[in-house]
PDB file of C-alpha atoms in Angstrom:
ATOM      1  CA  MET A 186     -46.306  15.162 -48.987  1.00  0.00           C
ATOM      2  CA  LYS A 187     -47.975  14.532 -45.898  1.00  0.00           C
ATOM      3  CA  GLU A 188     -47.102  13.317 -43.245  1.00  0.00           C
ATOM      4  CA  ILE A 189     -48.385  11.032 -39.449  1.00  0.00           C
ATOM      5  CA  ILE A 190     -45.635  12.120 -36.766  1.00  0.00           C
ATOM      6  CA  LYS A 191     -47.068  10.997 -32.510  1.00  0.00           C
ATOM      7  CA  PRO A 192     -44.801  10.272 -30.741  1.00  0.00           C
ATOM      8  CA  GLY A 193     -44.957   7.225 -28.187  1.00  0.00           C
ATOM      9  CA  VAL A 194     -48.877   7.058 -29.640  1.00  0.00           C
ATOM     10  CA  LYS A 195     -50.086   4.063 -31.228  1.00  0.00           C
ATOM     11  CA  THR A 196     -51.747   5.342 -34.730  1.00  0.00           C
ATOM     12  CA  TYR A 197     -54.838   4.031 -36.436  1.00  0.00           C
ATOM     13  CA  TYR A 198     -55.127   5.483 -40.227  1.00  0.00           C
ATOM     14  CA  PHE A 199     -57.271   5.676 -43.204  1.00  0.00           C
ATOM     15  CA  ILE A 200     -55.985   7.507 -47.186  1.00  0.00           C
ATOM     16  CA  LYS A 201     -57.950   7.544 -50.031  1.00  0.00           C
ATOM     17  CA  ASN A 202     -56.293   9.140 -53.567  1.00  0.00           C
ATOM     18  CA  PRO A 203     -58.560  11.706 -54.752  1.00  0.00           C
ATOM     19  CA  ALA A 204     -60.928   9.829 -56.971  1.00  0.00           C
ATOM     20  CA  GLY A 205     -61.959   7.501 -54.366  1.00  0.00           C
ATOM     21  CA  ASP A 206     -60.476   4.353 -55.774  1.00  0.00           C
ATOM     22  CA  ILE A 207     -57.409   3.553 -54.257  1.00  0.00           C
ATOM     23  CA  LEU A 208     -57.497   2.948 -50.469  1.00  0.00           C
ATOM     24  CA  GLN A 209     -55.782   1.933 -47.305  1.00  0.00           C
ATOM     25  CA  GLU A 210     -56.033   1.512 -43.713  1.00  0.00           C
ATOM     26  CA  GLY A 211     -53.957   0.665 -41.111  1.00  0.00           C
ATOM     27  CA  TRP A 212     -52.120   1.431 -38.038  1.00  0.00           C
ATOM     28  CA  MET A 213     -48.072   2.319 -36.824  1.00  0.00           C
ATOM     29  CA  ASN A 214     -45.872   2.444 -33.964  1.00  0.00           C
ATOM     30  CA  GLY A 215     -44.962   5.585 -32.365  1.00  0.00           C
ATOM     31  CA  ASP A 216     -41.378   5.700 -33.425  1.00  0.00           C
ATOM     32  CA  GLU A 217     -42.611   5.308 -36.869  1.00  0.00           C
ATOM     33  CA  VAL A 218     -43.139   8.340 -39.353  1.00  0.00           C
ATOM     34  CA  LEU A 219     -46.474   7.640 -42.677  1.00  0.00           C
ATOM     35  CA  SER A 220     -46.073   9.827 -45.349  1.00  0.00           C
ATOM     36  CA  THR A 221     -48.735  10.235 -47.909  1.00  0.00           C
ATOM     37  CA  PRO A 222     -48.724  12.454 -51.181  1.00  0.00           C
ATOM     38  CA  ASP A 223     -50.256  15.946 -50.561  1.00  0.00           C
ATOM     39  CA  ALA A 224     -53.864  14.799 -52.803  1.00  0.00           C
ATOM     40  CA  ASN A 225     -54.138  12.094 -50.534  1.00  0.00           C
ATOM     41  CA  THR A 226     -57.456  12.530 -47.699  1.00  0.00           C
ATOM     42  CA  ILE A 227     -55.854  11.053 -44.731  1.00  0.00           C
ATOM     43  CA  TYR A 228     -58.016  10.593 -41.537  1.00  0.00           C
ATOM     44  CA  PHE A 229     -56.018   9.705 -38.095  1.00  0.00           C
ATOM     45  CA  SER A 230     -56.886   9.057 -34.173  1.00  0.00           C
ATOM     46  CA  ASP A 231     -55.140   7.000 -31.949  1.00  0.00           C
ATOM     47  CA  LYS A 232     -58.561   4.948 -31.506  1.00  0.00           C
ATOM     48  CA  ARG A 233     -59.212   2.794 -34.177  1.00  0.00           C
ATOM     49  CA  ILE A 234     -62.864   3.619 -33.703  1.00  0.00           C
ATOM     50  CA  ASP A 235     -63.004   6.796 -34.970  1.00  0.00           C
ATOM     51  CA  ILE A 236     -61.548   6.407 -38.711  1.00  0.00           C
ATOM     52  CA  ILE A 237     -64.359   3.307 -39.163  1.00  0.00           C
ATOM     53  CA  PRO A 238     -66.587   6.037 -40.106  1.00  0.00           C
ATOM     54  CA  GLU A 239     -65.096   7.029 -43.082  1.00  0.00           C
ATOM     55  CA  ILE A 240     -64.209   4.339 -44.245  1.00  0.00           C
ATOM     56  CA  GLU A 241     -68.200   3.003 -44.101  1.00  0.00           C
ATOM     57  CA  LEU A 242     -68.898   6.402 -46.121  1.00  0.00           C
ATOM     58  CA  LEU A 243     -67.590   4.476 -48.988  1.00  0.00           C
ATOM     59  CA  LEU A 244     -68.197   0.752 -48.368  1.00  0.00           C
ATOM     60  CA  GLY A 245     -71.229   1.362 -46.416  1.00  0.00           C
ATOM     61  CA  SER A 246     -71.865  -0.341 -42.651  1.00  0.00           C
ATOM     62  CA  GLN A 247     -68.744  -2.262 -41.660  1.00  0.00           C
ATOM     63  CA  PRO A 248     -70.345  -6.303 -40.425  1.00  0.00           C
ATOM     64  CA  ALA A 249     -68.146  -6.364 -37.409  1.00  0.00           C
ATOM     65  CA  PHE A 250     -65.704  -4.399 -36.305  1.00  0.00           C
ATOM     66  CA  THR A 251     -62.854  -6.656 -36.484  1.00  0.00           C
ATOM     67  CA  ASP A 252     -63.788  -6.869 -39.830  1.00  0.00           C
ATOM     68  CA  LEU A 253     -61.001  -4.641 -42.288  1.00  0.00           C
ATOM     69  CA  LEU A 254     -60.221  -2.501 -45.481  1.00  0.00           C
ATOM     70  CA  THR A 255     -60.261  -5.111 -48.185  1.00  0.00           C
ATOM     71  CA  VAL A 256     -59.468  -4.966 -51.244  1.00  0.00           C
ATOM     72  CA  ASN A 257     -60.664  -7.862 -54.878  1.00  0.00           C
ATOM     73  CA  MET A 258     -57.639  -8.488 -56.559  1.00  0.00           C
ATOM     74  CA  GLN A 259     -59.037  -9.420 -59.185  1.00  0.00           C
ATOM     75  CA  ASN A 260     -61.283  -6.917 -59.923  1.00  0.00           C
ATOM     76  CA  GLY A 261     -59.944  -3.554 -57.491  1.00  0.00           C
ATOM     77  CA  VAL A 262     -63.043  -4.012 -55.851  1.00  0.00           C
ATOM     78  CA  TYR A 263     -62.804  -2.647 -51.898  1.00  0.00           C
ATOM     79  CA  SER A 264     -65.672  -3.851 -49.292  1.00  0.00           C
ATOM     80  CA  TRP A 265     -64.861  -4.565 -45.959  1.00  0.00           C
ATOM     81  CA  GLY A 266     -63.436  -8.437 -44.744  1.00  0.00           C
ATOM     82  CA  ARG A 267     -60.492  -9.688 -43.279  1.00  0.00           C
ATOM     83  CA  GLY A 268     -58.049  -7.371 -44.961  1.00  0.00           C
ATOM     84  CA  PHE A 269     -54.755  -7.186 -47.911  1.00  0.00           C
ATOM     85  CA  GLY A 270     -52.412  -9.968 -47.710  1.00  0.00           C
ATOM     86  CA  PHE A 271     -54.281 -12.020 -45.080  1.00  0.00           C
ATOM     87  CA  ASP A 272     -52.566 -14.878 -43.248  1.00  0.00           C
ATOM     88  CA  GLU A 273     -55.166 -17.493 -43.363  1.00  0.00           C
ATOM     89  CA  GLU A 274     -53.068 -19.117 -40.236  1.00  0.00           C
ATOM     90  CA  SER A 275     -54.062 -16.623 -38.273  1.00  0.00           C
ATOM     91  CA  THR A 276     -58.097 -16.795 -38.348  1.00  0.00           C
ATOM     92  CA  PHE A 277     -59.481 -19.333 -36.099  1.00  0.00           C
ATOM     93  CA  TYR A 278     -63.623 -20.075 -34.855  1.00  0.00           C
ATOM     94  CA  THR A 279     -64.710 -20.481 -31.626  1.00  0.00           C
ATOM     95  CA  PHE A 280     -67.694 -22.511 -31.334  1.00  0.00           C
ATOM     96  CA  ALA A 281     -70.568 -21.636 -29.271  1.00  0.00           C
ATOM     97  CA  MET A 282     -73.807 -21.559 -28.513  1.00  0.00           C
ATOM     98  CA  PRO A 283     -76.613 -19.962 -30.561  1.00  0.00           C
ATOM     99  CA  SER A 284     -78.638 -18.151 -28.112  1.00  0.00           C
ATOM    100  CA  VAL A 285     -75.002 -17.455 -26.726  1.00  0.00           C
ATOM    101  CA  ALA A 286     -72.730 -16.058 -29.984  1.00  0.00           C
ATOM    102  CA  GLU A 287     -74.062 -12.665 -31.143  1.00  0.00           C
ATOM    103  CA  PRO A 288     -74.961 -11.827 -27.822  1.00  0.00           C
ATOM    104  CA  LEU A 289     -71.487 -12.349 -26.916  1.00  0.00           C
ATOM    105  CA  SER A 290     -70.163 -10.482 -29.793  1.00  0.00           C
ATOM    106  CA  ARG A 291     -72.960  -7.383 -28.865  1.00  0.00           C
ATOM    107  CA  ALA A 292     -71.315  -7.172 -25.644  1.00  0.00           C
ATOM    108  CA  LEU A 293     -67.505  -6.903 -27.612  1.00  0.00           C
ATOM    109  CA  TYR A 294     -68.795  -3.912 -29.036  1.00  0.00           C
ATOM    110  CA  SER A 295     -70.378  -2.518 -26.636  1.00  0.00           C
ATOM    111  CA  VAL A 296     -66.660  -2.743 -24.769  1.00  0.00           C
ATOM    112  CA  VAL A 297     -65.499  -0.790 -27.265  1.00  0.00           C
ATOM    113  CA  ASN A 298     -68.009   1.050 -28.334  1.00  0.00           C
ATOM    114  CA  PRO A 299     -70.449   1.986 -25.501  1.00  0.00           C
ATOM    115  CA  GLY A 300     -73.874   3.295 -26.081  1.00  0.00           C
ATOM    116  CA  LYS A 301     -73.207   2.054 -30.067  1.00  0.00           C
ATOM    117  CA  GLU A 302     -75.129  -1.302 -31.008  1.00  0.00           C
ATOM    118  CA  GLY A 303     -72.931  -3.657 -33.309  1.00  0.00           C
ATOM    119  CA  LEU A 304     -70.626  -6.919 -33.960  1.00  0.00           C
ATOM    120  CA  TYR A 305     -67.439  -7.283 -32.680  1.00  0.00           C
ATOM    121  CA  ALA A 306     -66.651 -10.536 -34.336  1.00  0.00           C
ATOM    122  CA  ARG A 307     -68.638 -12.045 -37.733  1.00  0.00           C
ATOM    123  CA  VAL A 308     -71.152 -15.321 -36.678  1.00  0.00           C
ATOM    124  CA  TYR A 309     -71.705 -17.547 -38.765  1.00  0.00           C
ATOM    125  CA  HIS A 310     -75.385 -19.974 -37.691  1.00  0.00           C
ATOM    126  CA  HIS A 311     -75.162 -23.503 -39.373  1.00  0.00           C
ATOM    127  CA  GLU A 312     -77.637 -25.043 -41.899  1.00  0.00           C
ATOM    128  CA  ASP A 313     -78.510 -27.466 -39.020  1.00  0.00           C
ATOM    129  CA  PRO A 314     -79.718 -24.611 -35.824  1.00  0.00           C
ATOM    130  CA  SER A 315     -79.572 -28.144 -33.296  1.00  0.00           C
ATOM    131  CA  GLN A 316     -75.723 -26.801 -33.924  1.00  0.00           C
ATOM    132  CA  TYR A 317     -72.864 -24.613 -32.915  1.00  0.00           C
ATOM    133  CA  SER A 318     -72.706 -21.230 -33.932  1.00  0.00           C
ATOM    134  CA  LEU A 319     -68.886 -19.709 -35.071  1.00  0.00           C
ATOM    135  CA  MET A 320     -67.477 -16.666 -34.172  1.00  0.00           C
ATOM    136  CA  GLN A 321     -64.697 -15.380 -35.900  1.00  0.00           C
ATOM    137  CA  PHE A 322     -61.500 -14.263 -34.890  1.00  0.00           C
ATOM    138  CA  ARG A 323     -58.008 -13.990 -35.164  1.00  0.00           C
ATOM    139  CA  GLU A 324     -54.186 -14.408 -33.281  1.00  0.00           C
ATOM    140  CA  THR A 325     -54.058 -10.155 -33.466  1.00  0.00           C
ATOM    141  CA  ASP A 326     -57.026  -8.872 -33.343  1.00  0.00           C
ATOM    142  CA  ILE A 327     -57.360  -6.585 -30.714  1.00  0.00           C
ATOM    143  CA  VAL A 328     -59.689  -5.314 -28.006  1.00  0.00           C
ATOM    144  CA  PRO A 329     -59.769  -1.619 -27.362  1.00  0.00           C
ATOM    145  CA  ILE A 330     -61.555  -1.458 -24.358  1.00  0.00           C
ATOM    146  CA  SER A 331     -63.310   2.331 -23.869  1.00  0.00           C
ATOM    147  CA  ILE A 332     -62.782   4.410 -20.560  1.00  0.00           C
ATOM    148  CA  GLY A 333     -66.492   3.314 -18.884  1.00  0.00           C
ATOM    149  CA  ALA A 334     -67.466   0.481 -20.433  1.00  0.00           C
ATOM    150  CA  ASP A 335     -69.396  -0.999 -18.946  1.00  0.00           C
ATOM    151  CA  PRO A 336     -69.119  -4.374 -18.139  1.00  0.00           C
ATOM    152  CA  THR A 337     -72.221  -5.785 -17.617  1.00  0.00           C
ATOM    153  CA  PRO A 338     -73.212  -6.650 -21.300  1.00  0.00           C
ATOM    154  CA  LEU A 339     -70.953  -8.708 -21.162  1.00  0.00           C
ATOM    155  CA  ALA A 340     -71.198 -11.033 -17.869  1.00  0.00           C
ATOM    156  CA  ASP A 341     -74.726 -11.130 -18.549  1.00  0.00           C
ATOM    157  CA  ALA A 342     -73.966 -12.659 -22.304  1.00  0.00           C
ATOM    158  CA  LEU A 343     -71.471 -15.068 -20.477  1.00  0.00           C
ATOM    159  CA  ALA A 344     -73.710 -15.960 -17.797  1.00  0.00           C
ATOM    160  CA  ILE A 345     -75.700 -19.036 -20.010  1.00  0.00           C
ATOM    161  CA  THR A 346     -71.815 -20.666 -20.374  1.00  0.00           C
ATOM    162  CA  VAL A 347     -71.202 -20.728 -16.406  1.00  0.00           C
ATOM    163  CA  THR A 348     -74.878 -22.026 -16.400  1.00  0.00           C
ATOM    164  CA  ASP A 349     -74.171 -24.722 -19.228  1.00  0.00           C
ATOM    165  CA  GLY A 350     -70.386 -25.882 -18.210  1.00  0.00           C
ATOM    166  CA  ALA A 351     -68.573 -24.012 -21.045  1.00  0.00           C
ATOM    167  CA  LEU A 352     -67.032 -21.724 -18.508  1.00  0.00           C
ATOM    168  CA  THR A 353     -66.271 -21.753 -14.669  1.00  0.00           C
ATOM    169  CA  GLN A 354     -67.493 -18.692 -12.530  1.00  0.00           C
ATOM    170  CA  GLU A 355     -64.359 -17.618 -12.132  1.00  0.00           C
ATOM    171  CA  GLU A 356     -63.271 -17.078 -15.938  1.00  0.00           C
ATOM    172  CA  VAL A 357     -66.073 -15.556 -16.051  1.00  0.00           C
ATOM    173  CA  ASP A 358     -65.144 -13.748 -13.534  1.00  0.00           C
ATOM    174  CA  THR A 359     -61.981 -12.712 -14.537  1.00  0.00           C
ATOM    175  CA  ILE A 360     -63.205 -11.583 -18.217  1.00  0.00           C
ATOM    176  CA  VAL A 361     -65.704  -9.279 -16.200  1.00  0.00           C
ATOM    177  CA  GLY A 362     -62.821  -7.995 -14.433  1.00  0.00           C
ATOM    178  CA  ALA A 363     -60.525  -7.155 -17.023  1.00  0.00           C
ATOM    179  CA  ILE A 364     -63.352  -4.401 -18.853  1.00  0.00           C
ATOM    180  CA  SER A 365     -62.223  -1.973 -15.744  1.00  0.00           C
ATOM    181  CA  ALA A 366     -58.575  -2.701 -15.167  1.00  0.00           C
ATOM    182  CA  TYR A 367     -57.882  -2.656 -18.862  1.00  0.00           C
ATOM    183  CA  ALA A 368     -60.784  -0.128 -18.678  1.00  0.00           C
ATOM    184  CA  GLY A 369     -58.732   2.813 -22.167  1.00  0.00           C
ATOM    185  CA  GLN A 370     -55.922  -0.011 -23.186  1.00  0.00           C
ATOM    186  CA  GLU A 371     -55.892  -2.528 -25.964  1.00  0.00           C
ATOM    187  CA  ILE A 372     -55.684  -5.735 -25.442  1.00  0.00           C
ATOM    188  CA  ASN A 373     -55.003  -8.722 -27.232  1.00  0.00           C
ATOM    189  CA  LEU A 374     -58.294 -11.111 -27.974  1.00  0.00           C
ATOM    190  CA  VAL A 375     -56.648 -13.538 -27.122  1.00  0.00           C
ATOM    191  CA  ASP A 376     -56.355 -13.095 -23.355  1.00  0.00           C
ATOM    192  CA  PHE A 377     -59.921 -12.979 -23.412  1.00  0.00           C
ATOM    193  CA  ILE A 378     -60.445 -16.630 -24.385  1.00  0.00           C
ATOM    194  CA  PRO A 379     -60.250 -19.144 -21.834  1.00  0.00           C
ATOM    195  CA  ALA A 380     -57.708 -22.119 -22.277  1.00  0.00           C
ATOM    196  CA  SER A 381     -60.733 -24.055 -21.184  1.00  0.00           C
ATOM    197  CA  TRP A 382     -61.964 -22.880 -24.780  1.00  0.00           C
ATOM    198  CA  ALA A 383     -58.606 -24.163 -27.046  1.00  0.00           C
ATOM    199  CA  ASP A 384     -60.489 -27.413 -27.746  1.00  0.00           C
ATOM    200  CA  LYS A 385     -63.821 -25.629 -29.310  1.00  0.00           C
ATOM    201  CA  GLN A 386     -61.675 -23.421 -31.738  1.00  0.00           C
ATOM    202  CA  ILE A 387     -61.463 -24.075 -35.383  1.00  0.00           C
ATOM    203  CA  ASP A 388     -59.739 -23.510 -38.947  1.00  0.00           C
ATOM    204  CA  ARG A 389     -61.572 -22.510 -41.466  1.00  0.00           C
ATOM    205  CA  GLN A 390     -61.663 -25.093 -43.589  1.00  0.00           C
ATOM    206  CA  THR A 391     -63.411 -27.565 -40.893  1.00  0.00           C
ATOM    207  CA  ALA A 392     -65.322 -25.275 -41.101  1.00  0.00           C
ATOM    208  CA  VAL A 393     -66.311 -25.502 -44.051  1.00  0.00           C
ATOM    209  CA  ASN A 394     -66.270 -29.002 -44.034  1.00  0.00           C
ATOM    210  CA  LEU A 395     -68.297 -28.695 -41.019  1.00  0.00           C
ATOM    211  CA  ARG A 396     -71.337 -27.035 -43.461  1.00  0.00           C
ATOM    212  CA  TYR A 397     -70.398 -23.870 -42.199  1.00  0.00           C
ATOM    213  CA  ASN A 398     -71.198 -20.835 -44.954  1.00  0.00           C
ATOM    214  CA  LEU A 399     -68.526 -18.803 -44.549  1.00  0.00           C
ATOM    215  CA  GLU A 400     -69.266 -15.942 -46.940  1.00  0.00           C
TER     216      GLU A 400
END
């Protein structure tokens, strides 16, 4: 058996069998041991961003950093999605102006993977362009802030929220300041979301009822 043992270090891993038709993605705490049969291939790192390219070789480009390895239990097909046994209760959607949603998602991704283009979270636009867009999150999502991450794109993306009154300058300064304060660490996504945005969060069923296409 192959084993991963990294005392004191949270470790992300991706495992595939020789045929490439049984896959597993996850993470373990530093006091845990992960074992897998010798025939399997295992990739691991203390940064999830390092193992994503290996998964992309099989599934294609990851739509957003918060997407997880997911399997259709009916046909066994793997894809990017909400993960194995996802908890619907932990998924929520935050309203954002169409001009803010995607730039904000890209700015958050730049904090995770500096110098690369991508989305941190999926963005859904309404069929009526005058309506808010939605950003999809989980209560368990984390933001691994890269050492040397530039907070400027995030500050720029949030600037318009101050102009339209969605956030105060103090709230924006707190969010942006966290990039430098927690560089090299993981923080909970929910800690990034100001309390004033609590009334801008809805669940999946409400989003569907409001005619957002979440597929």
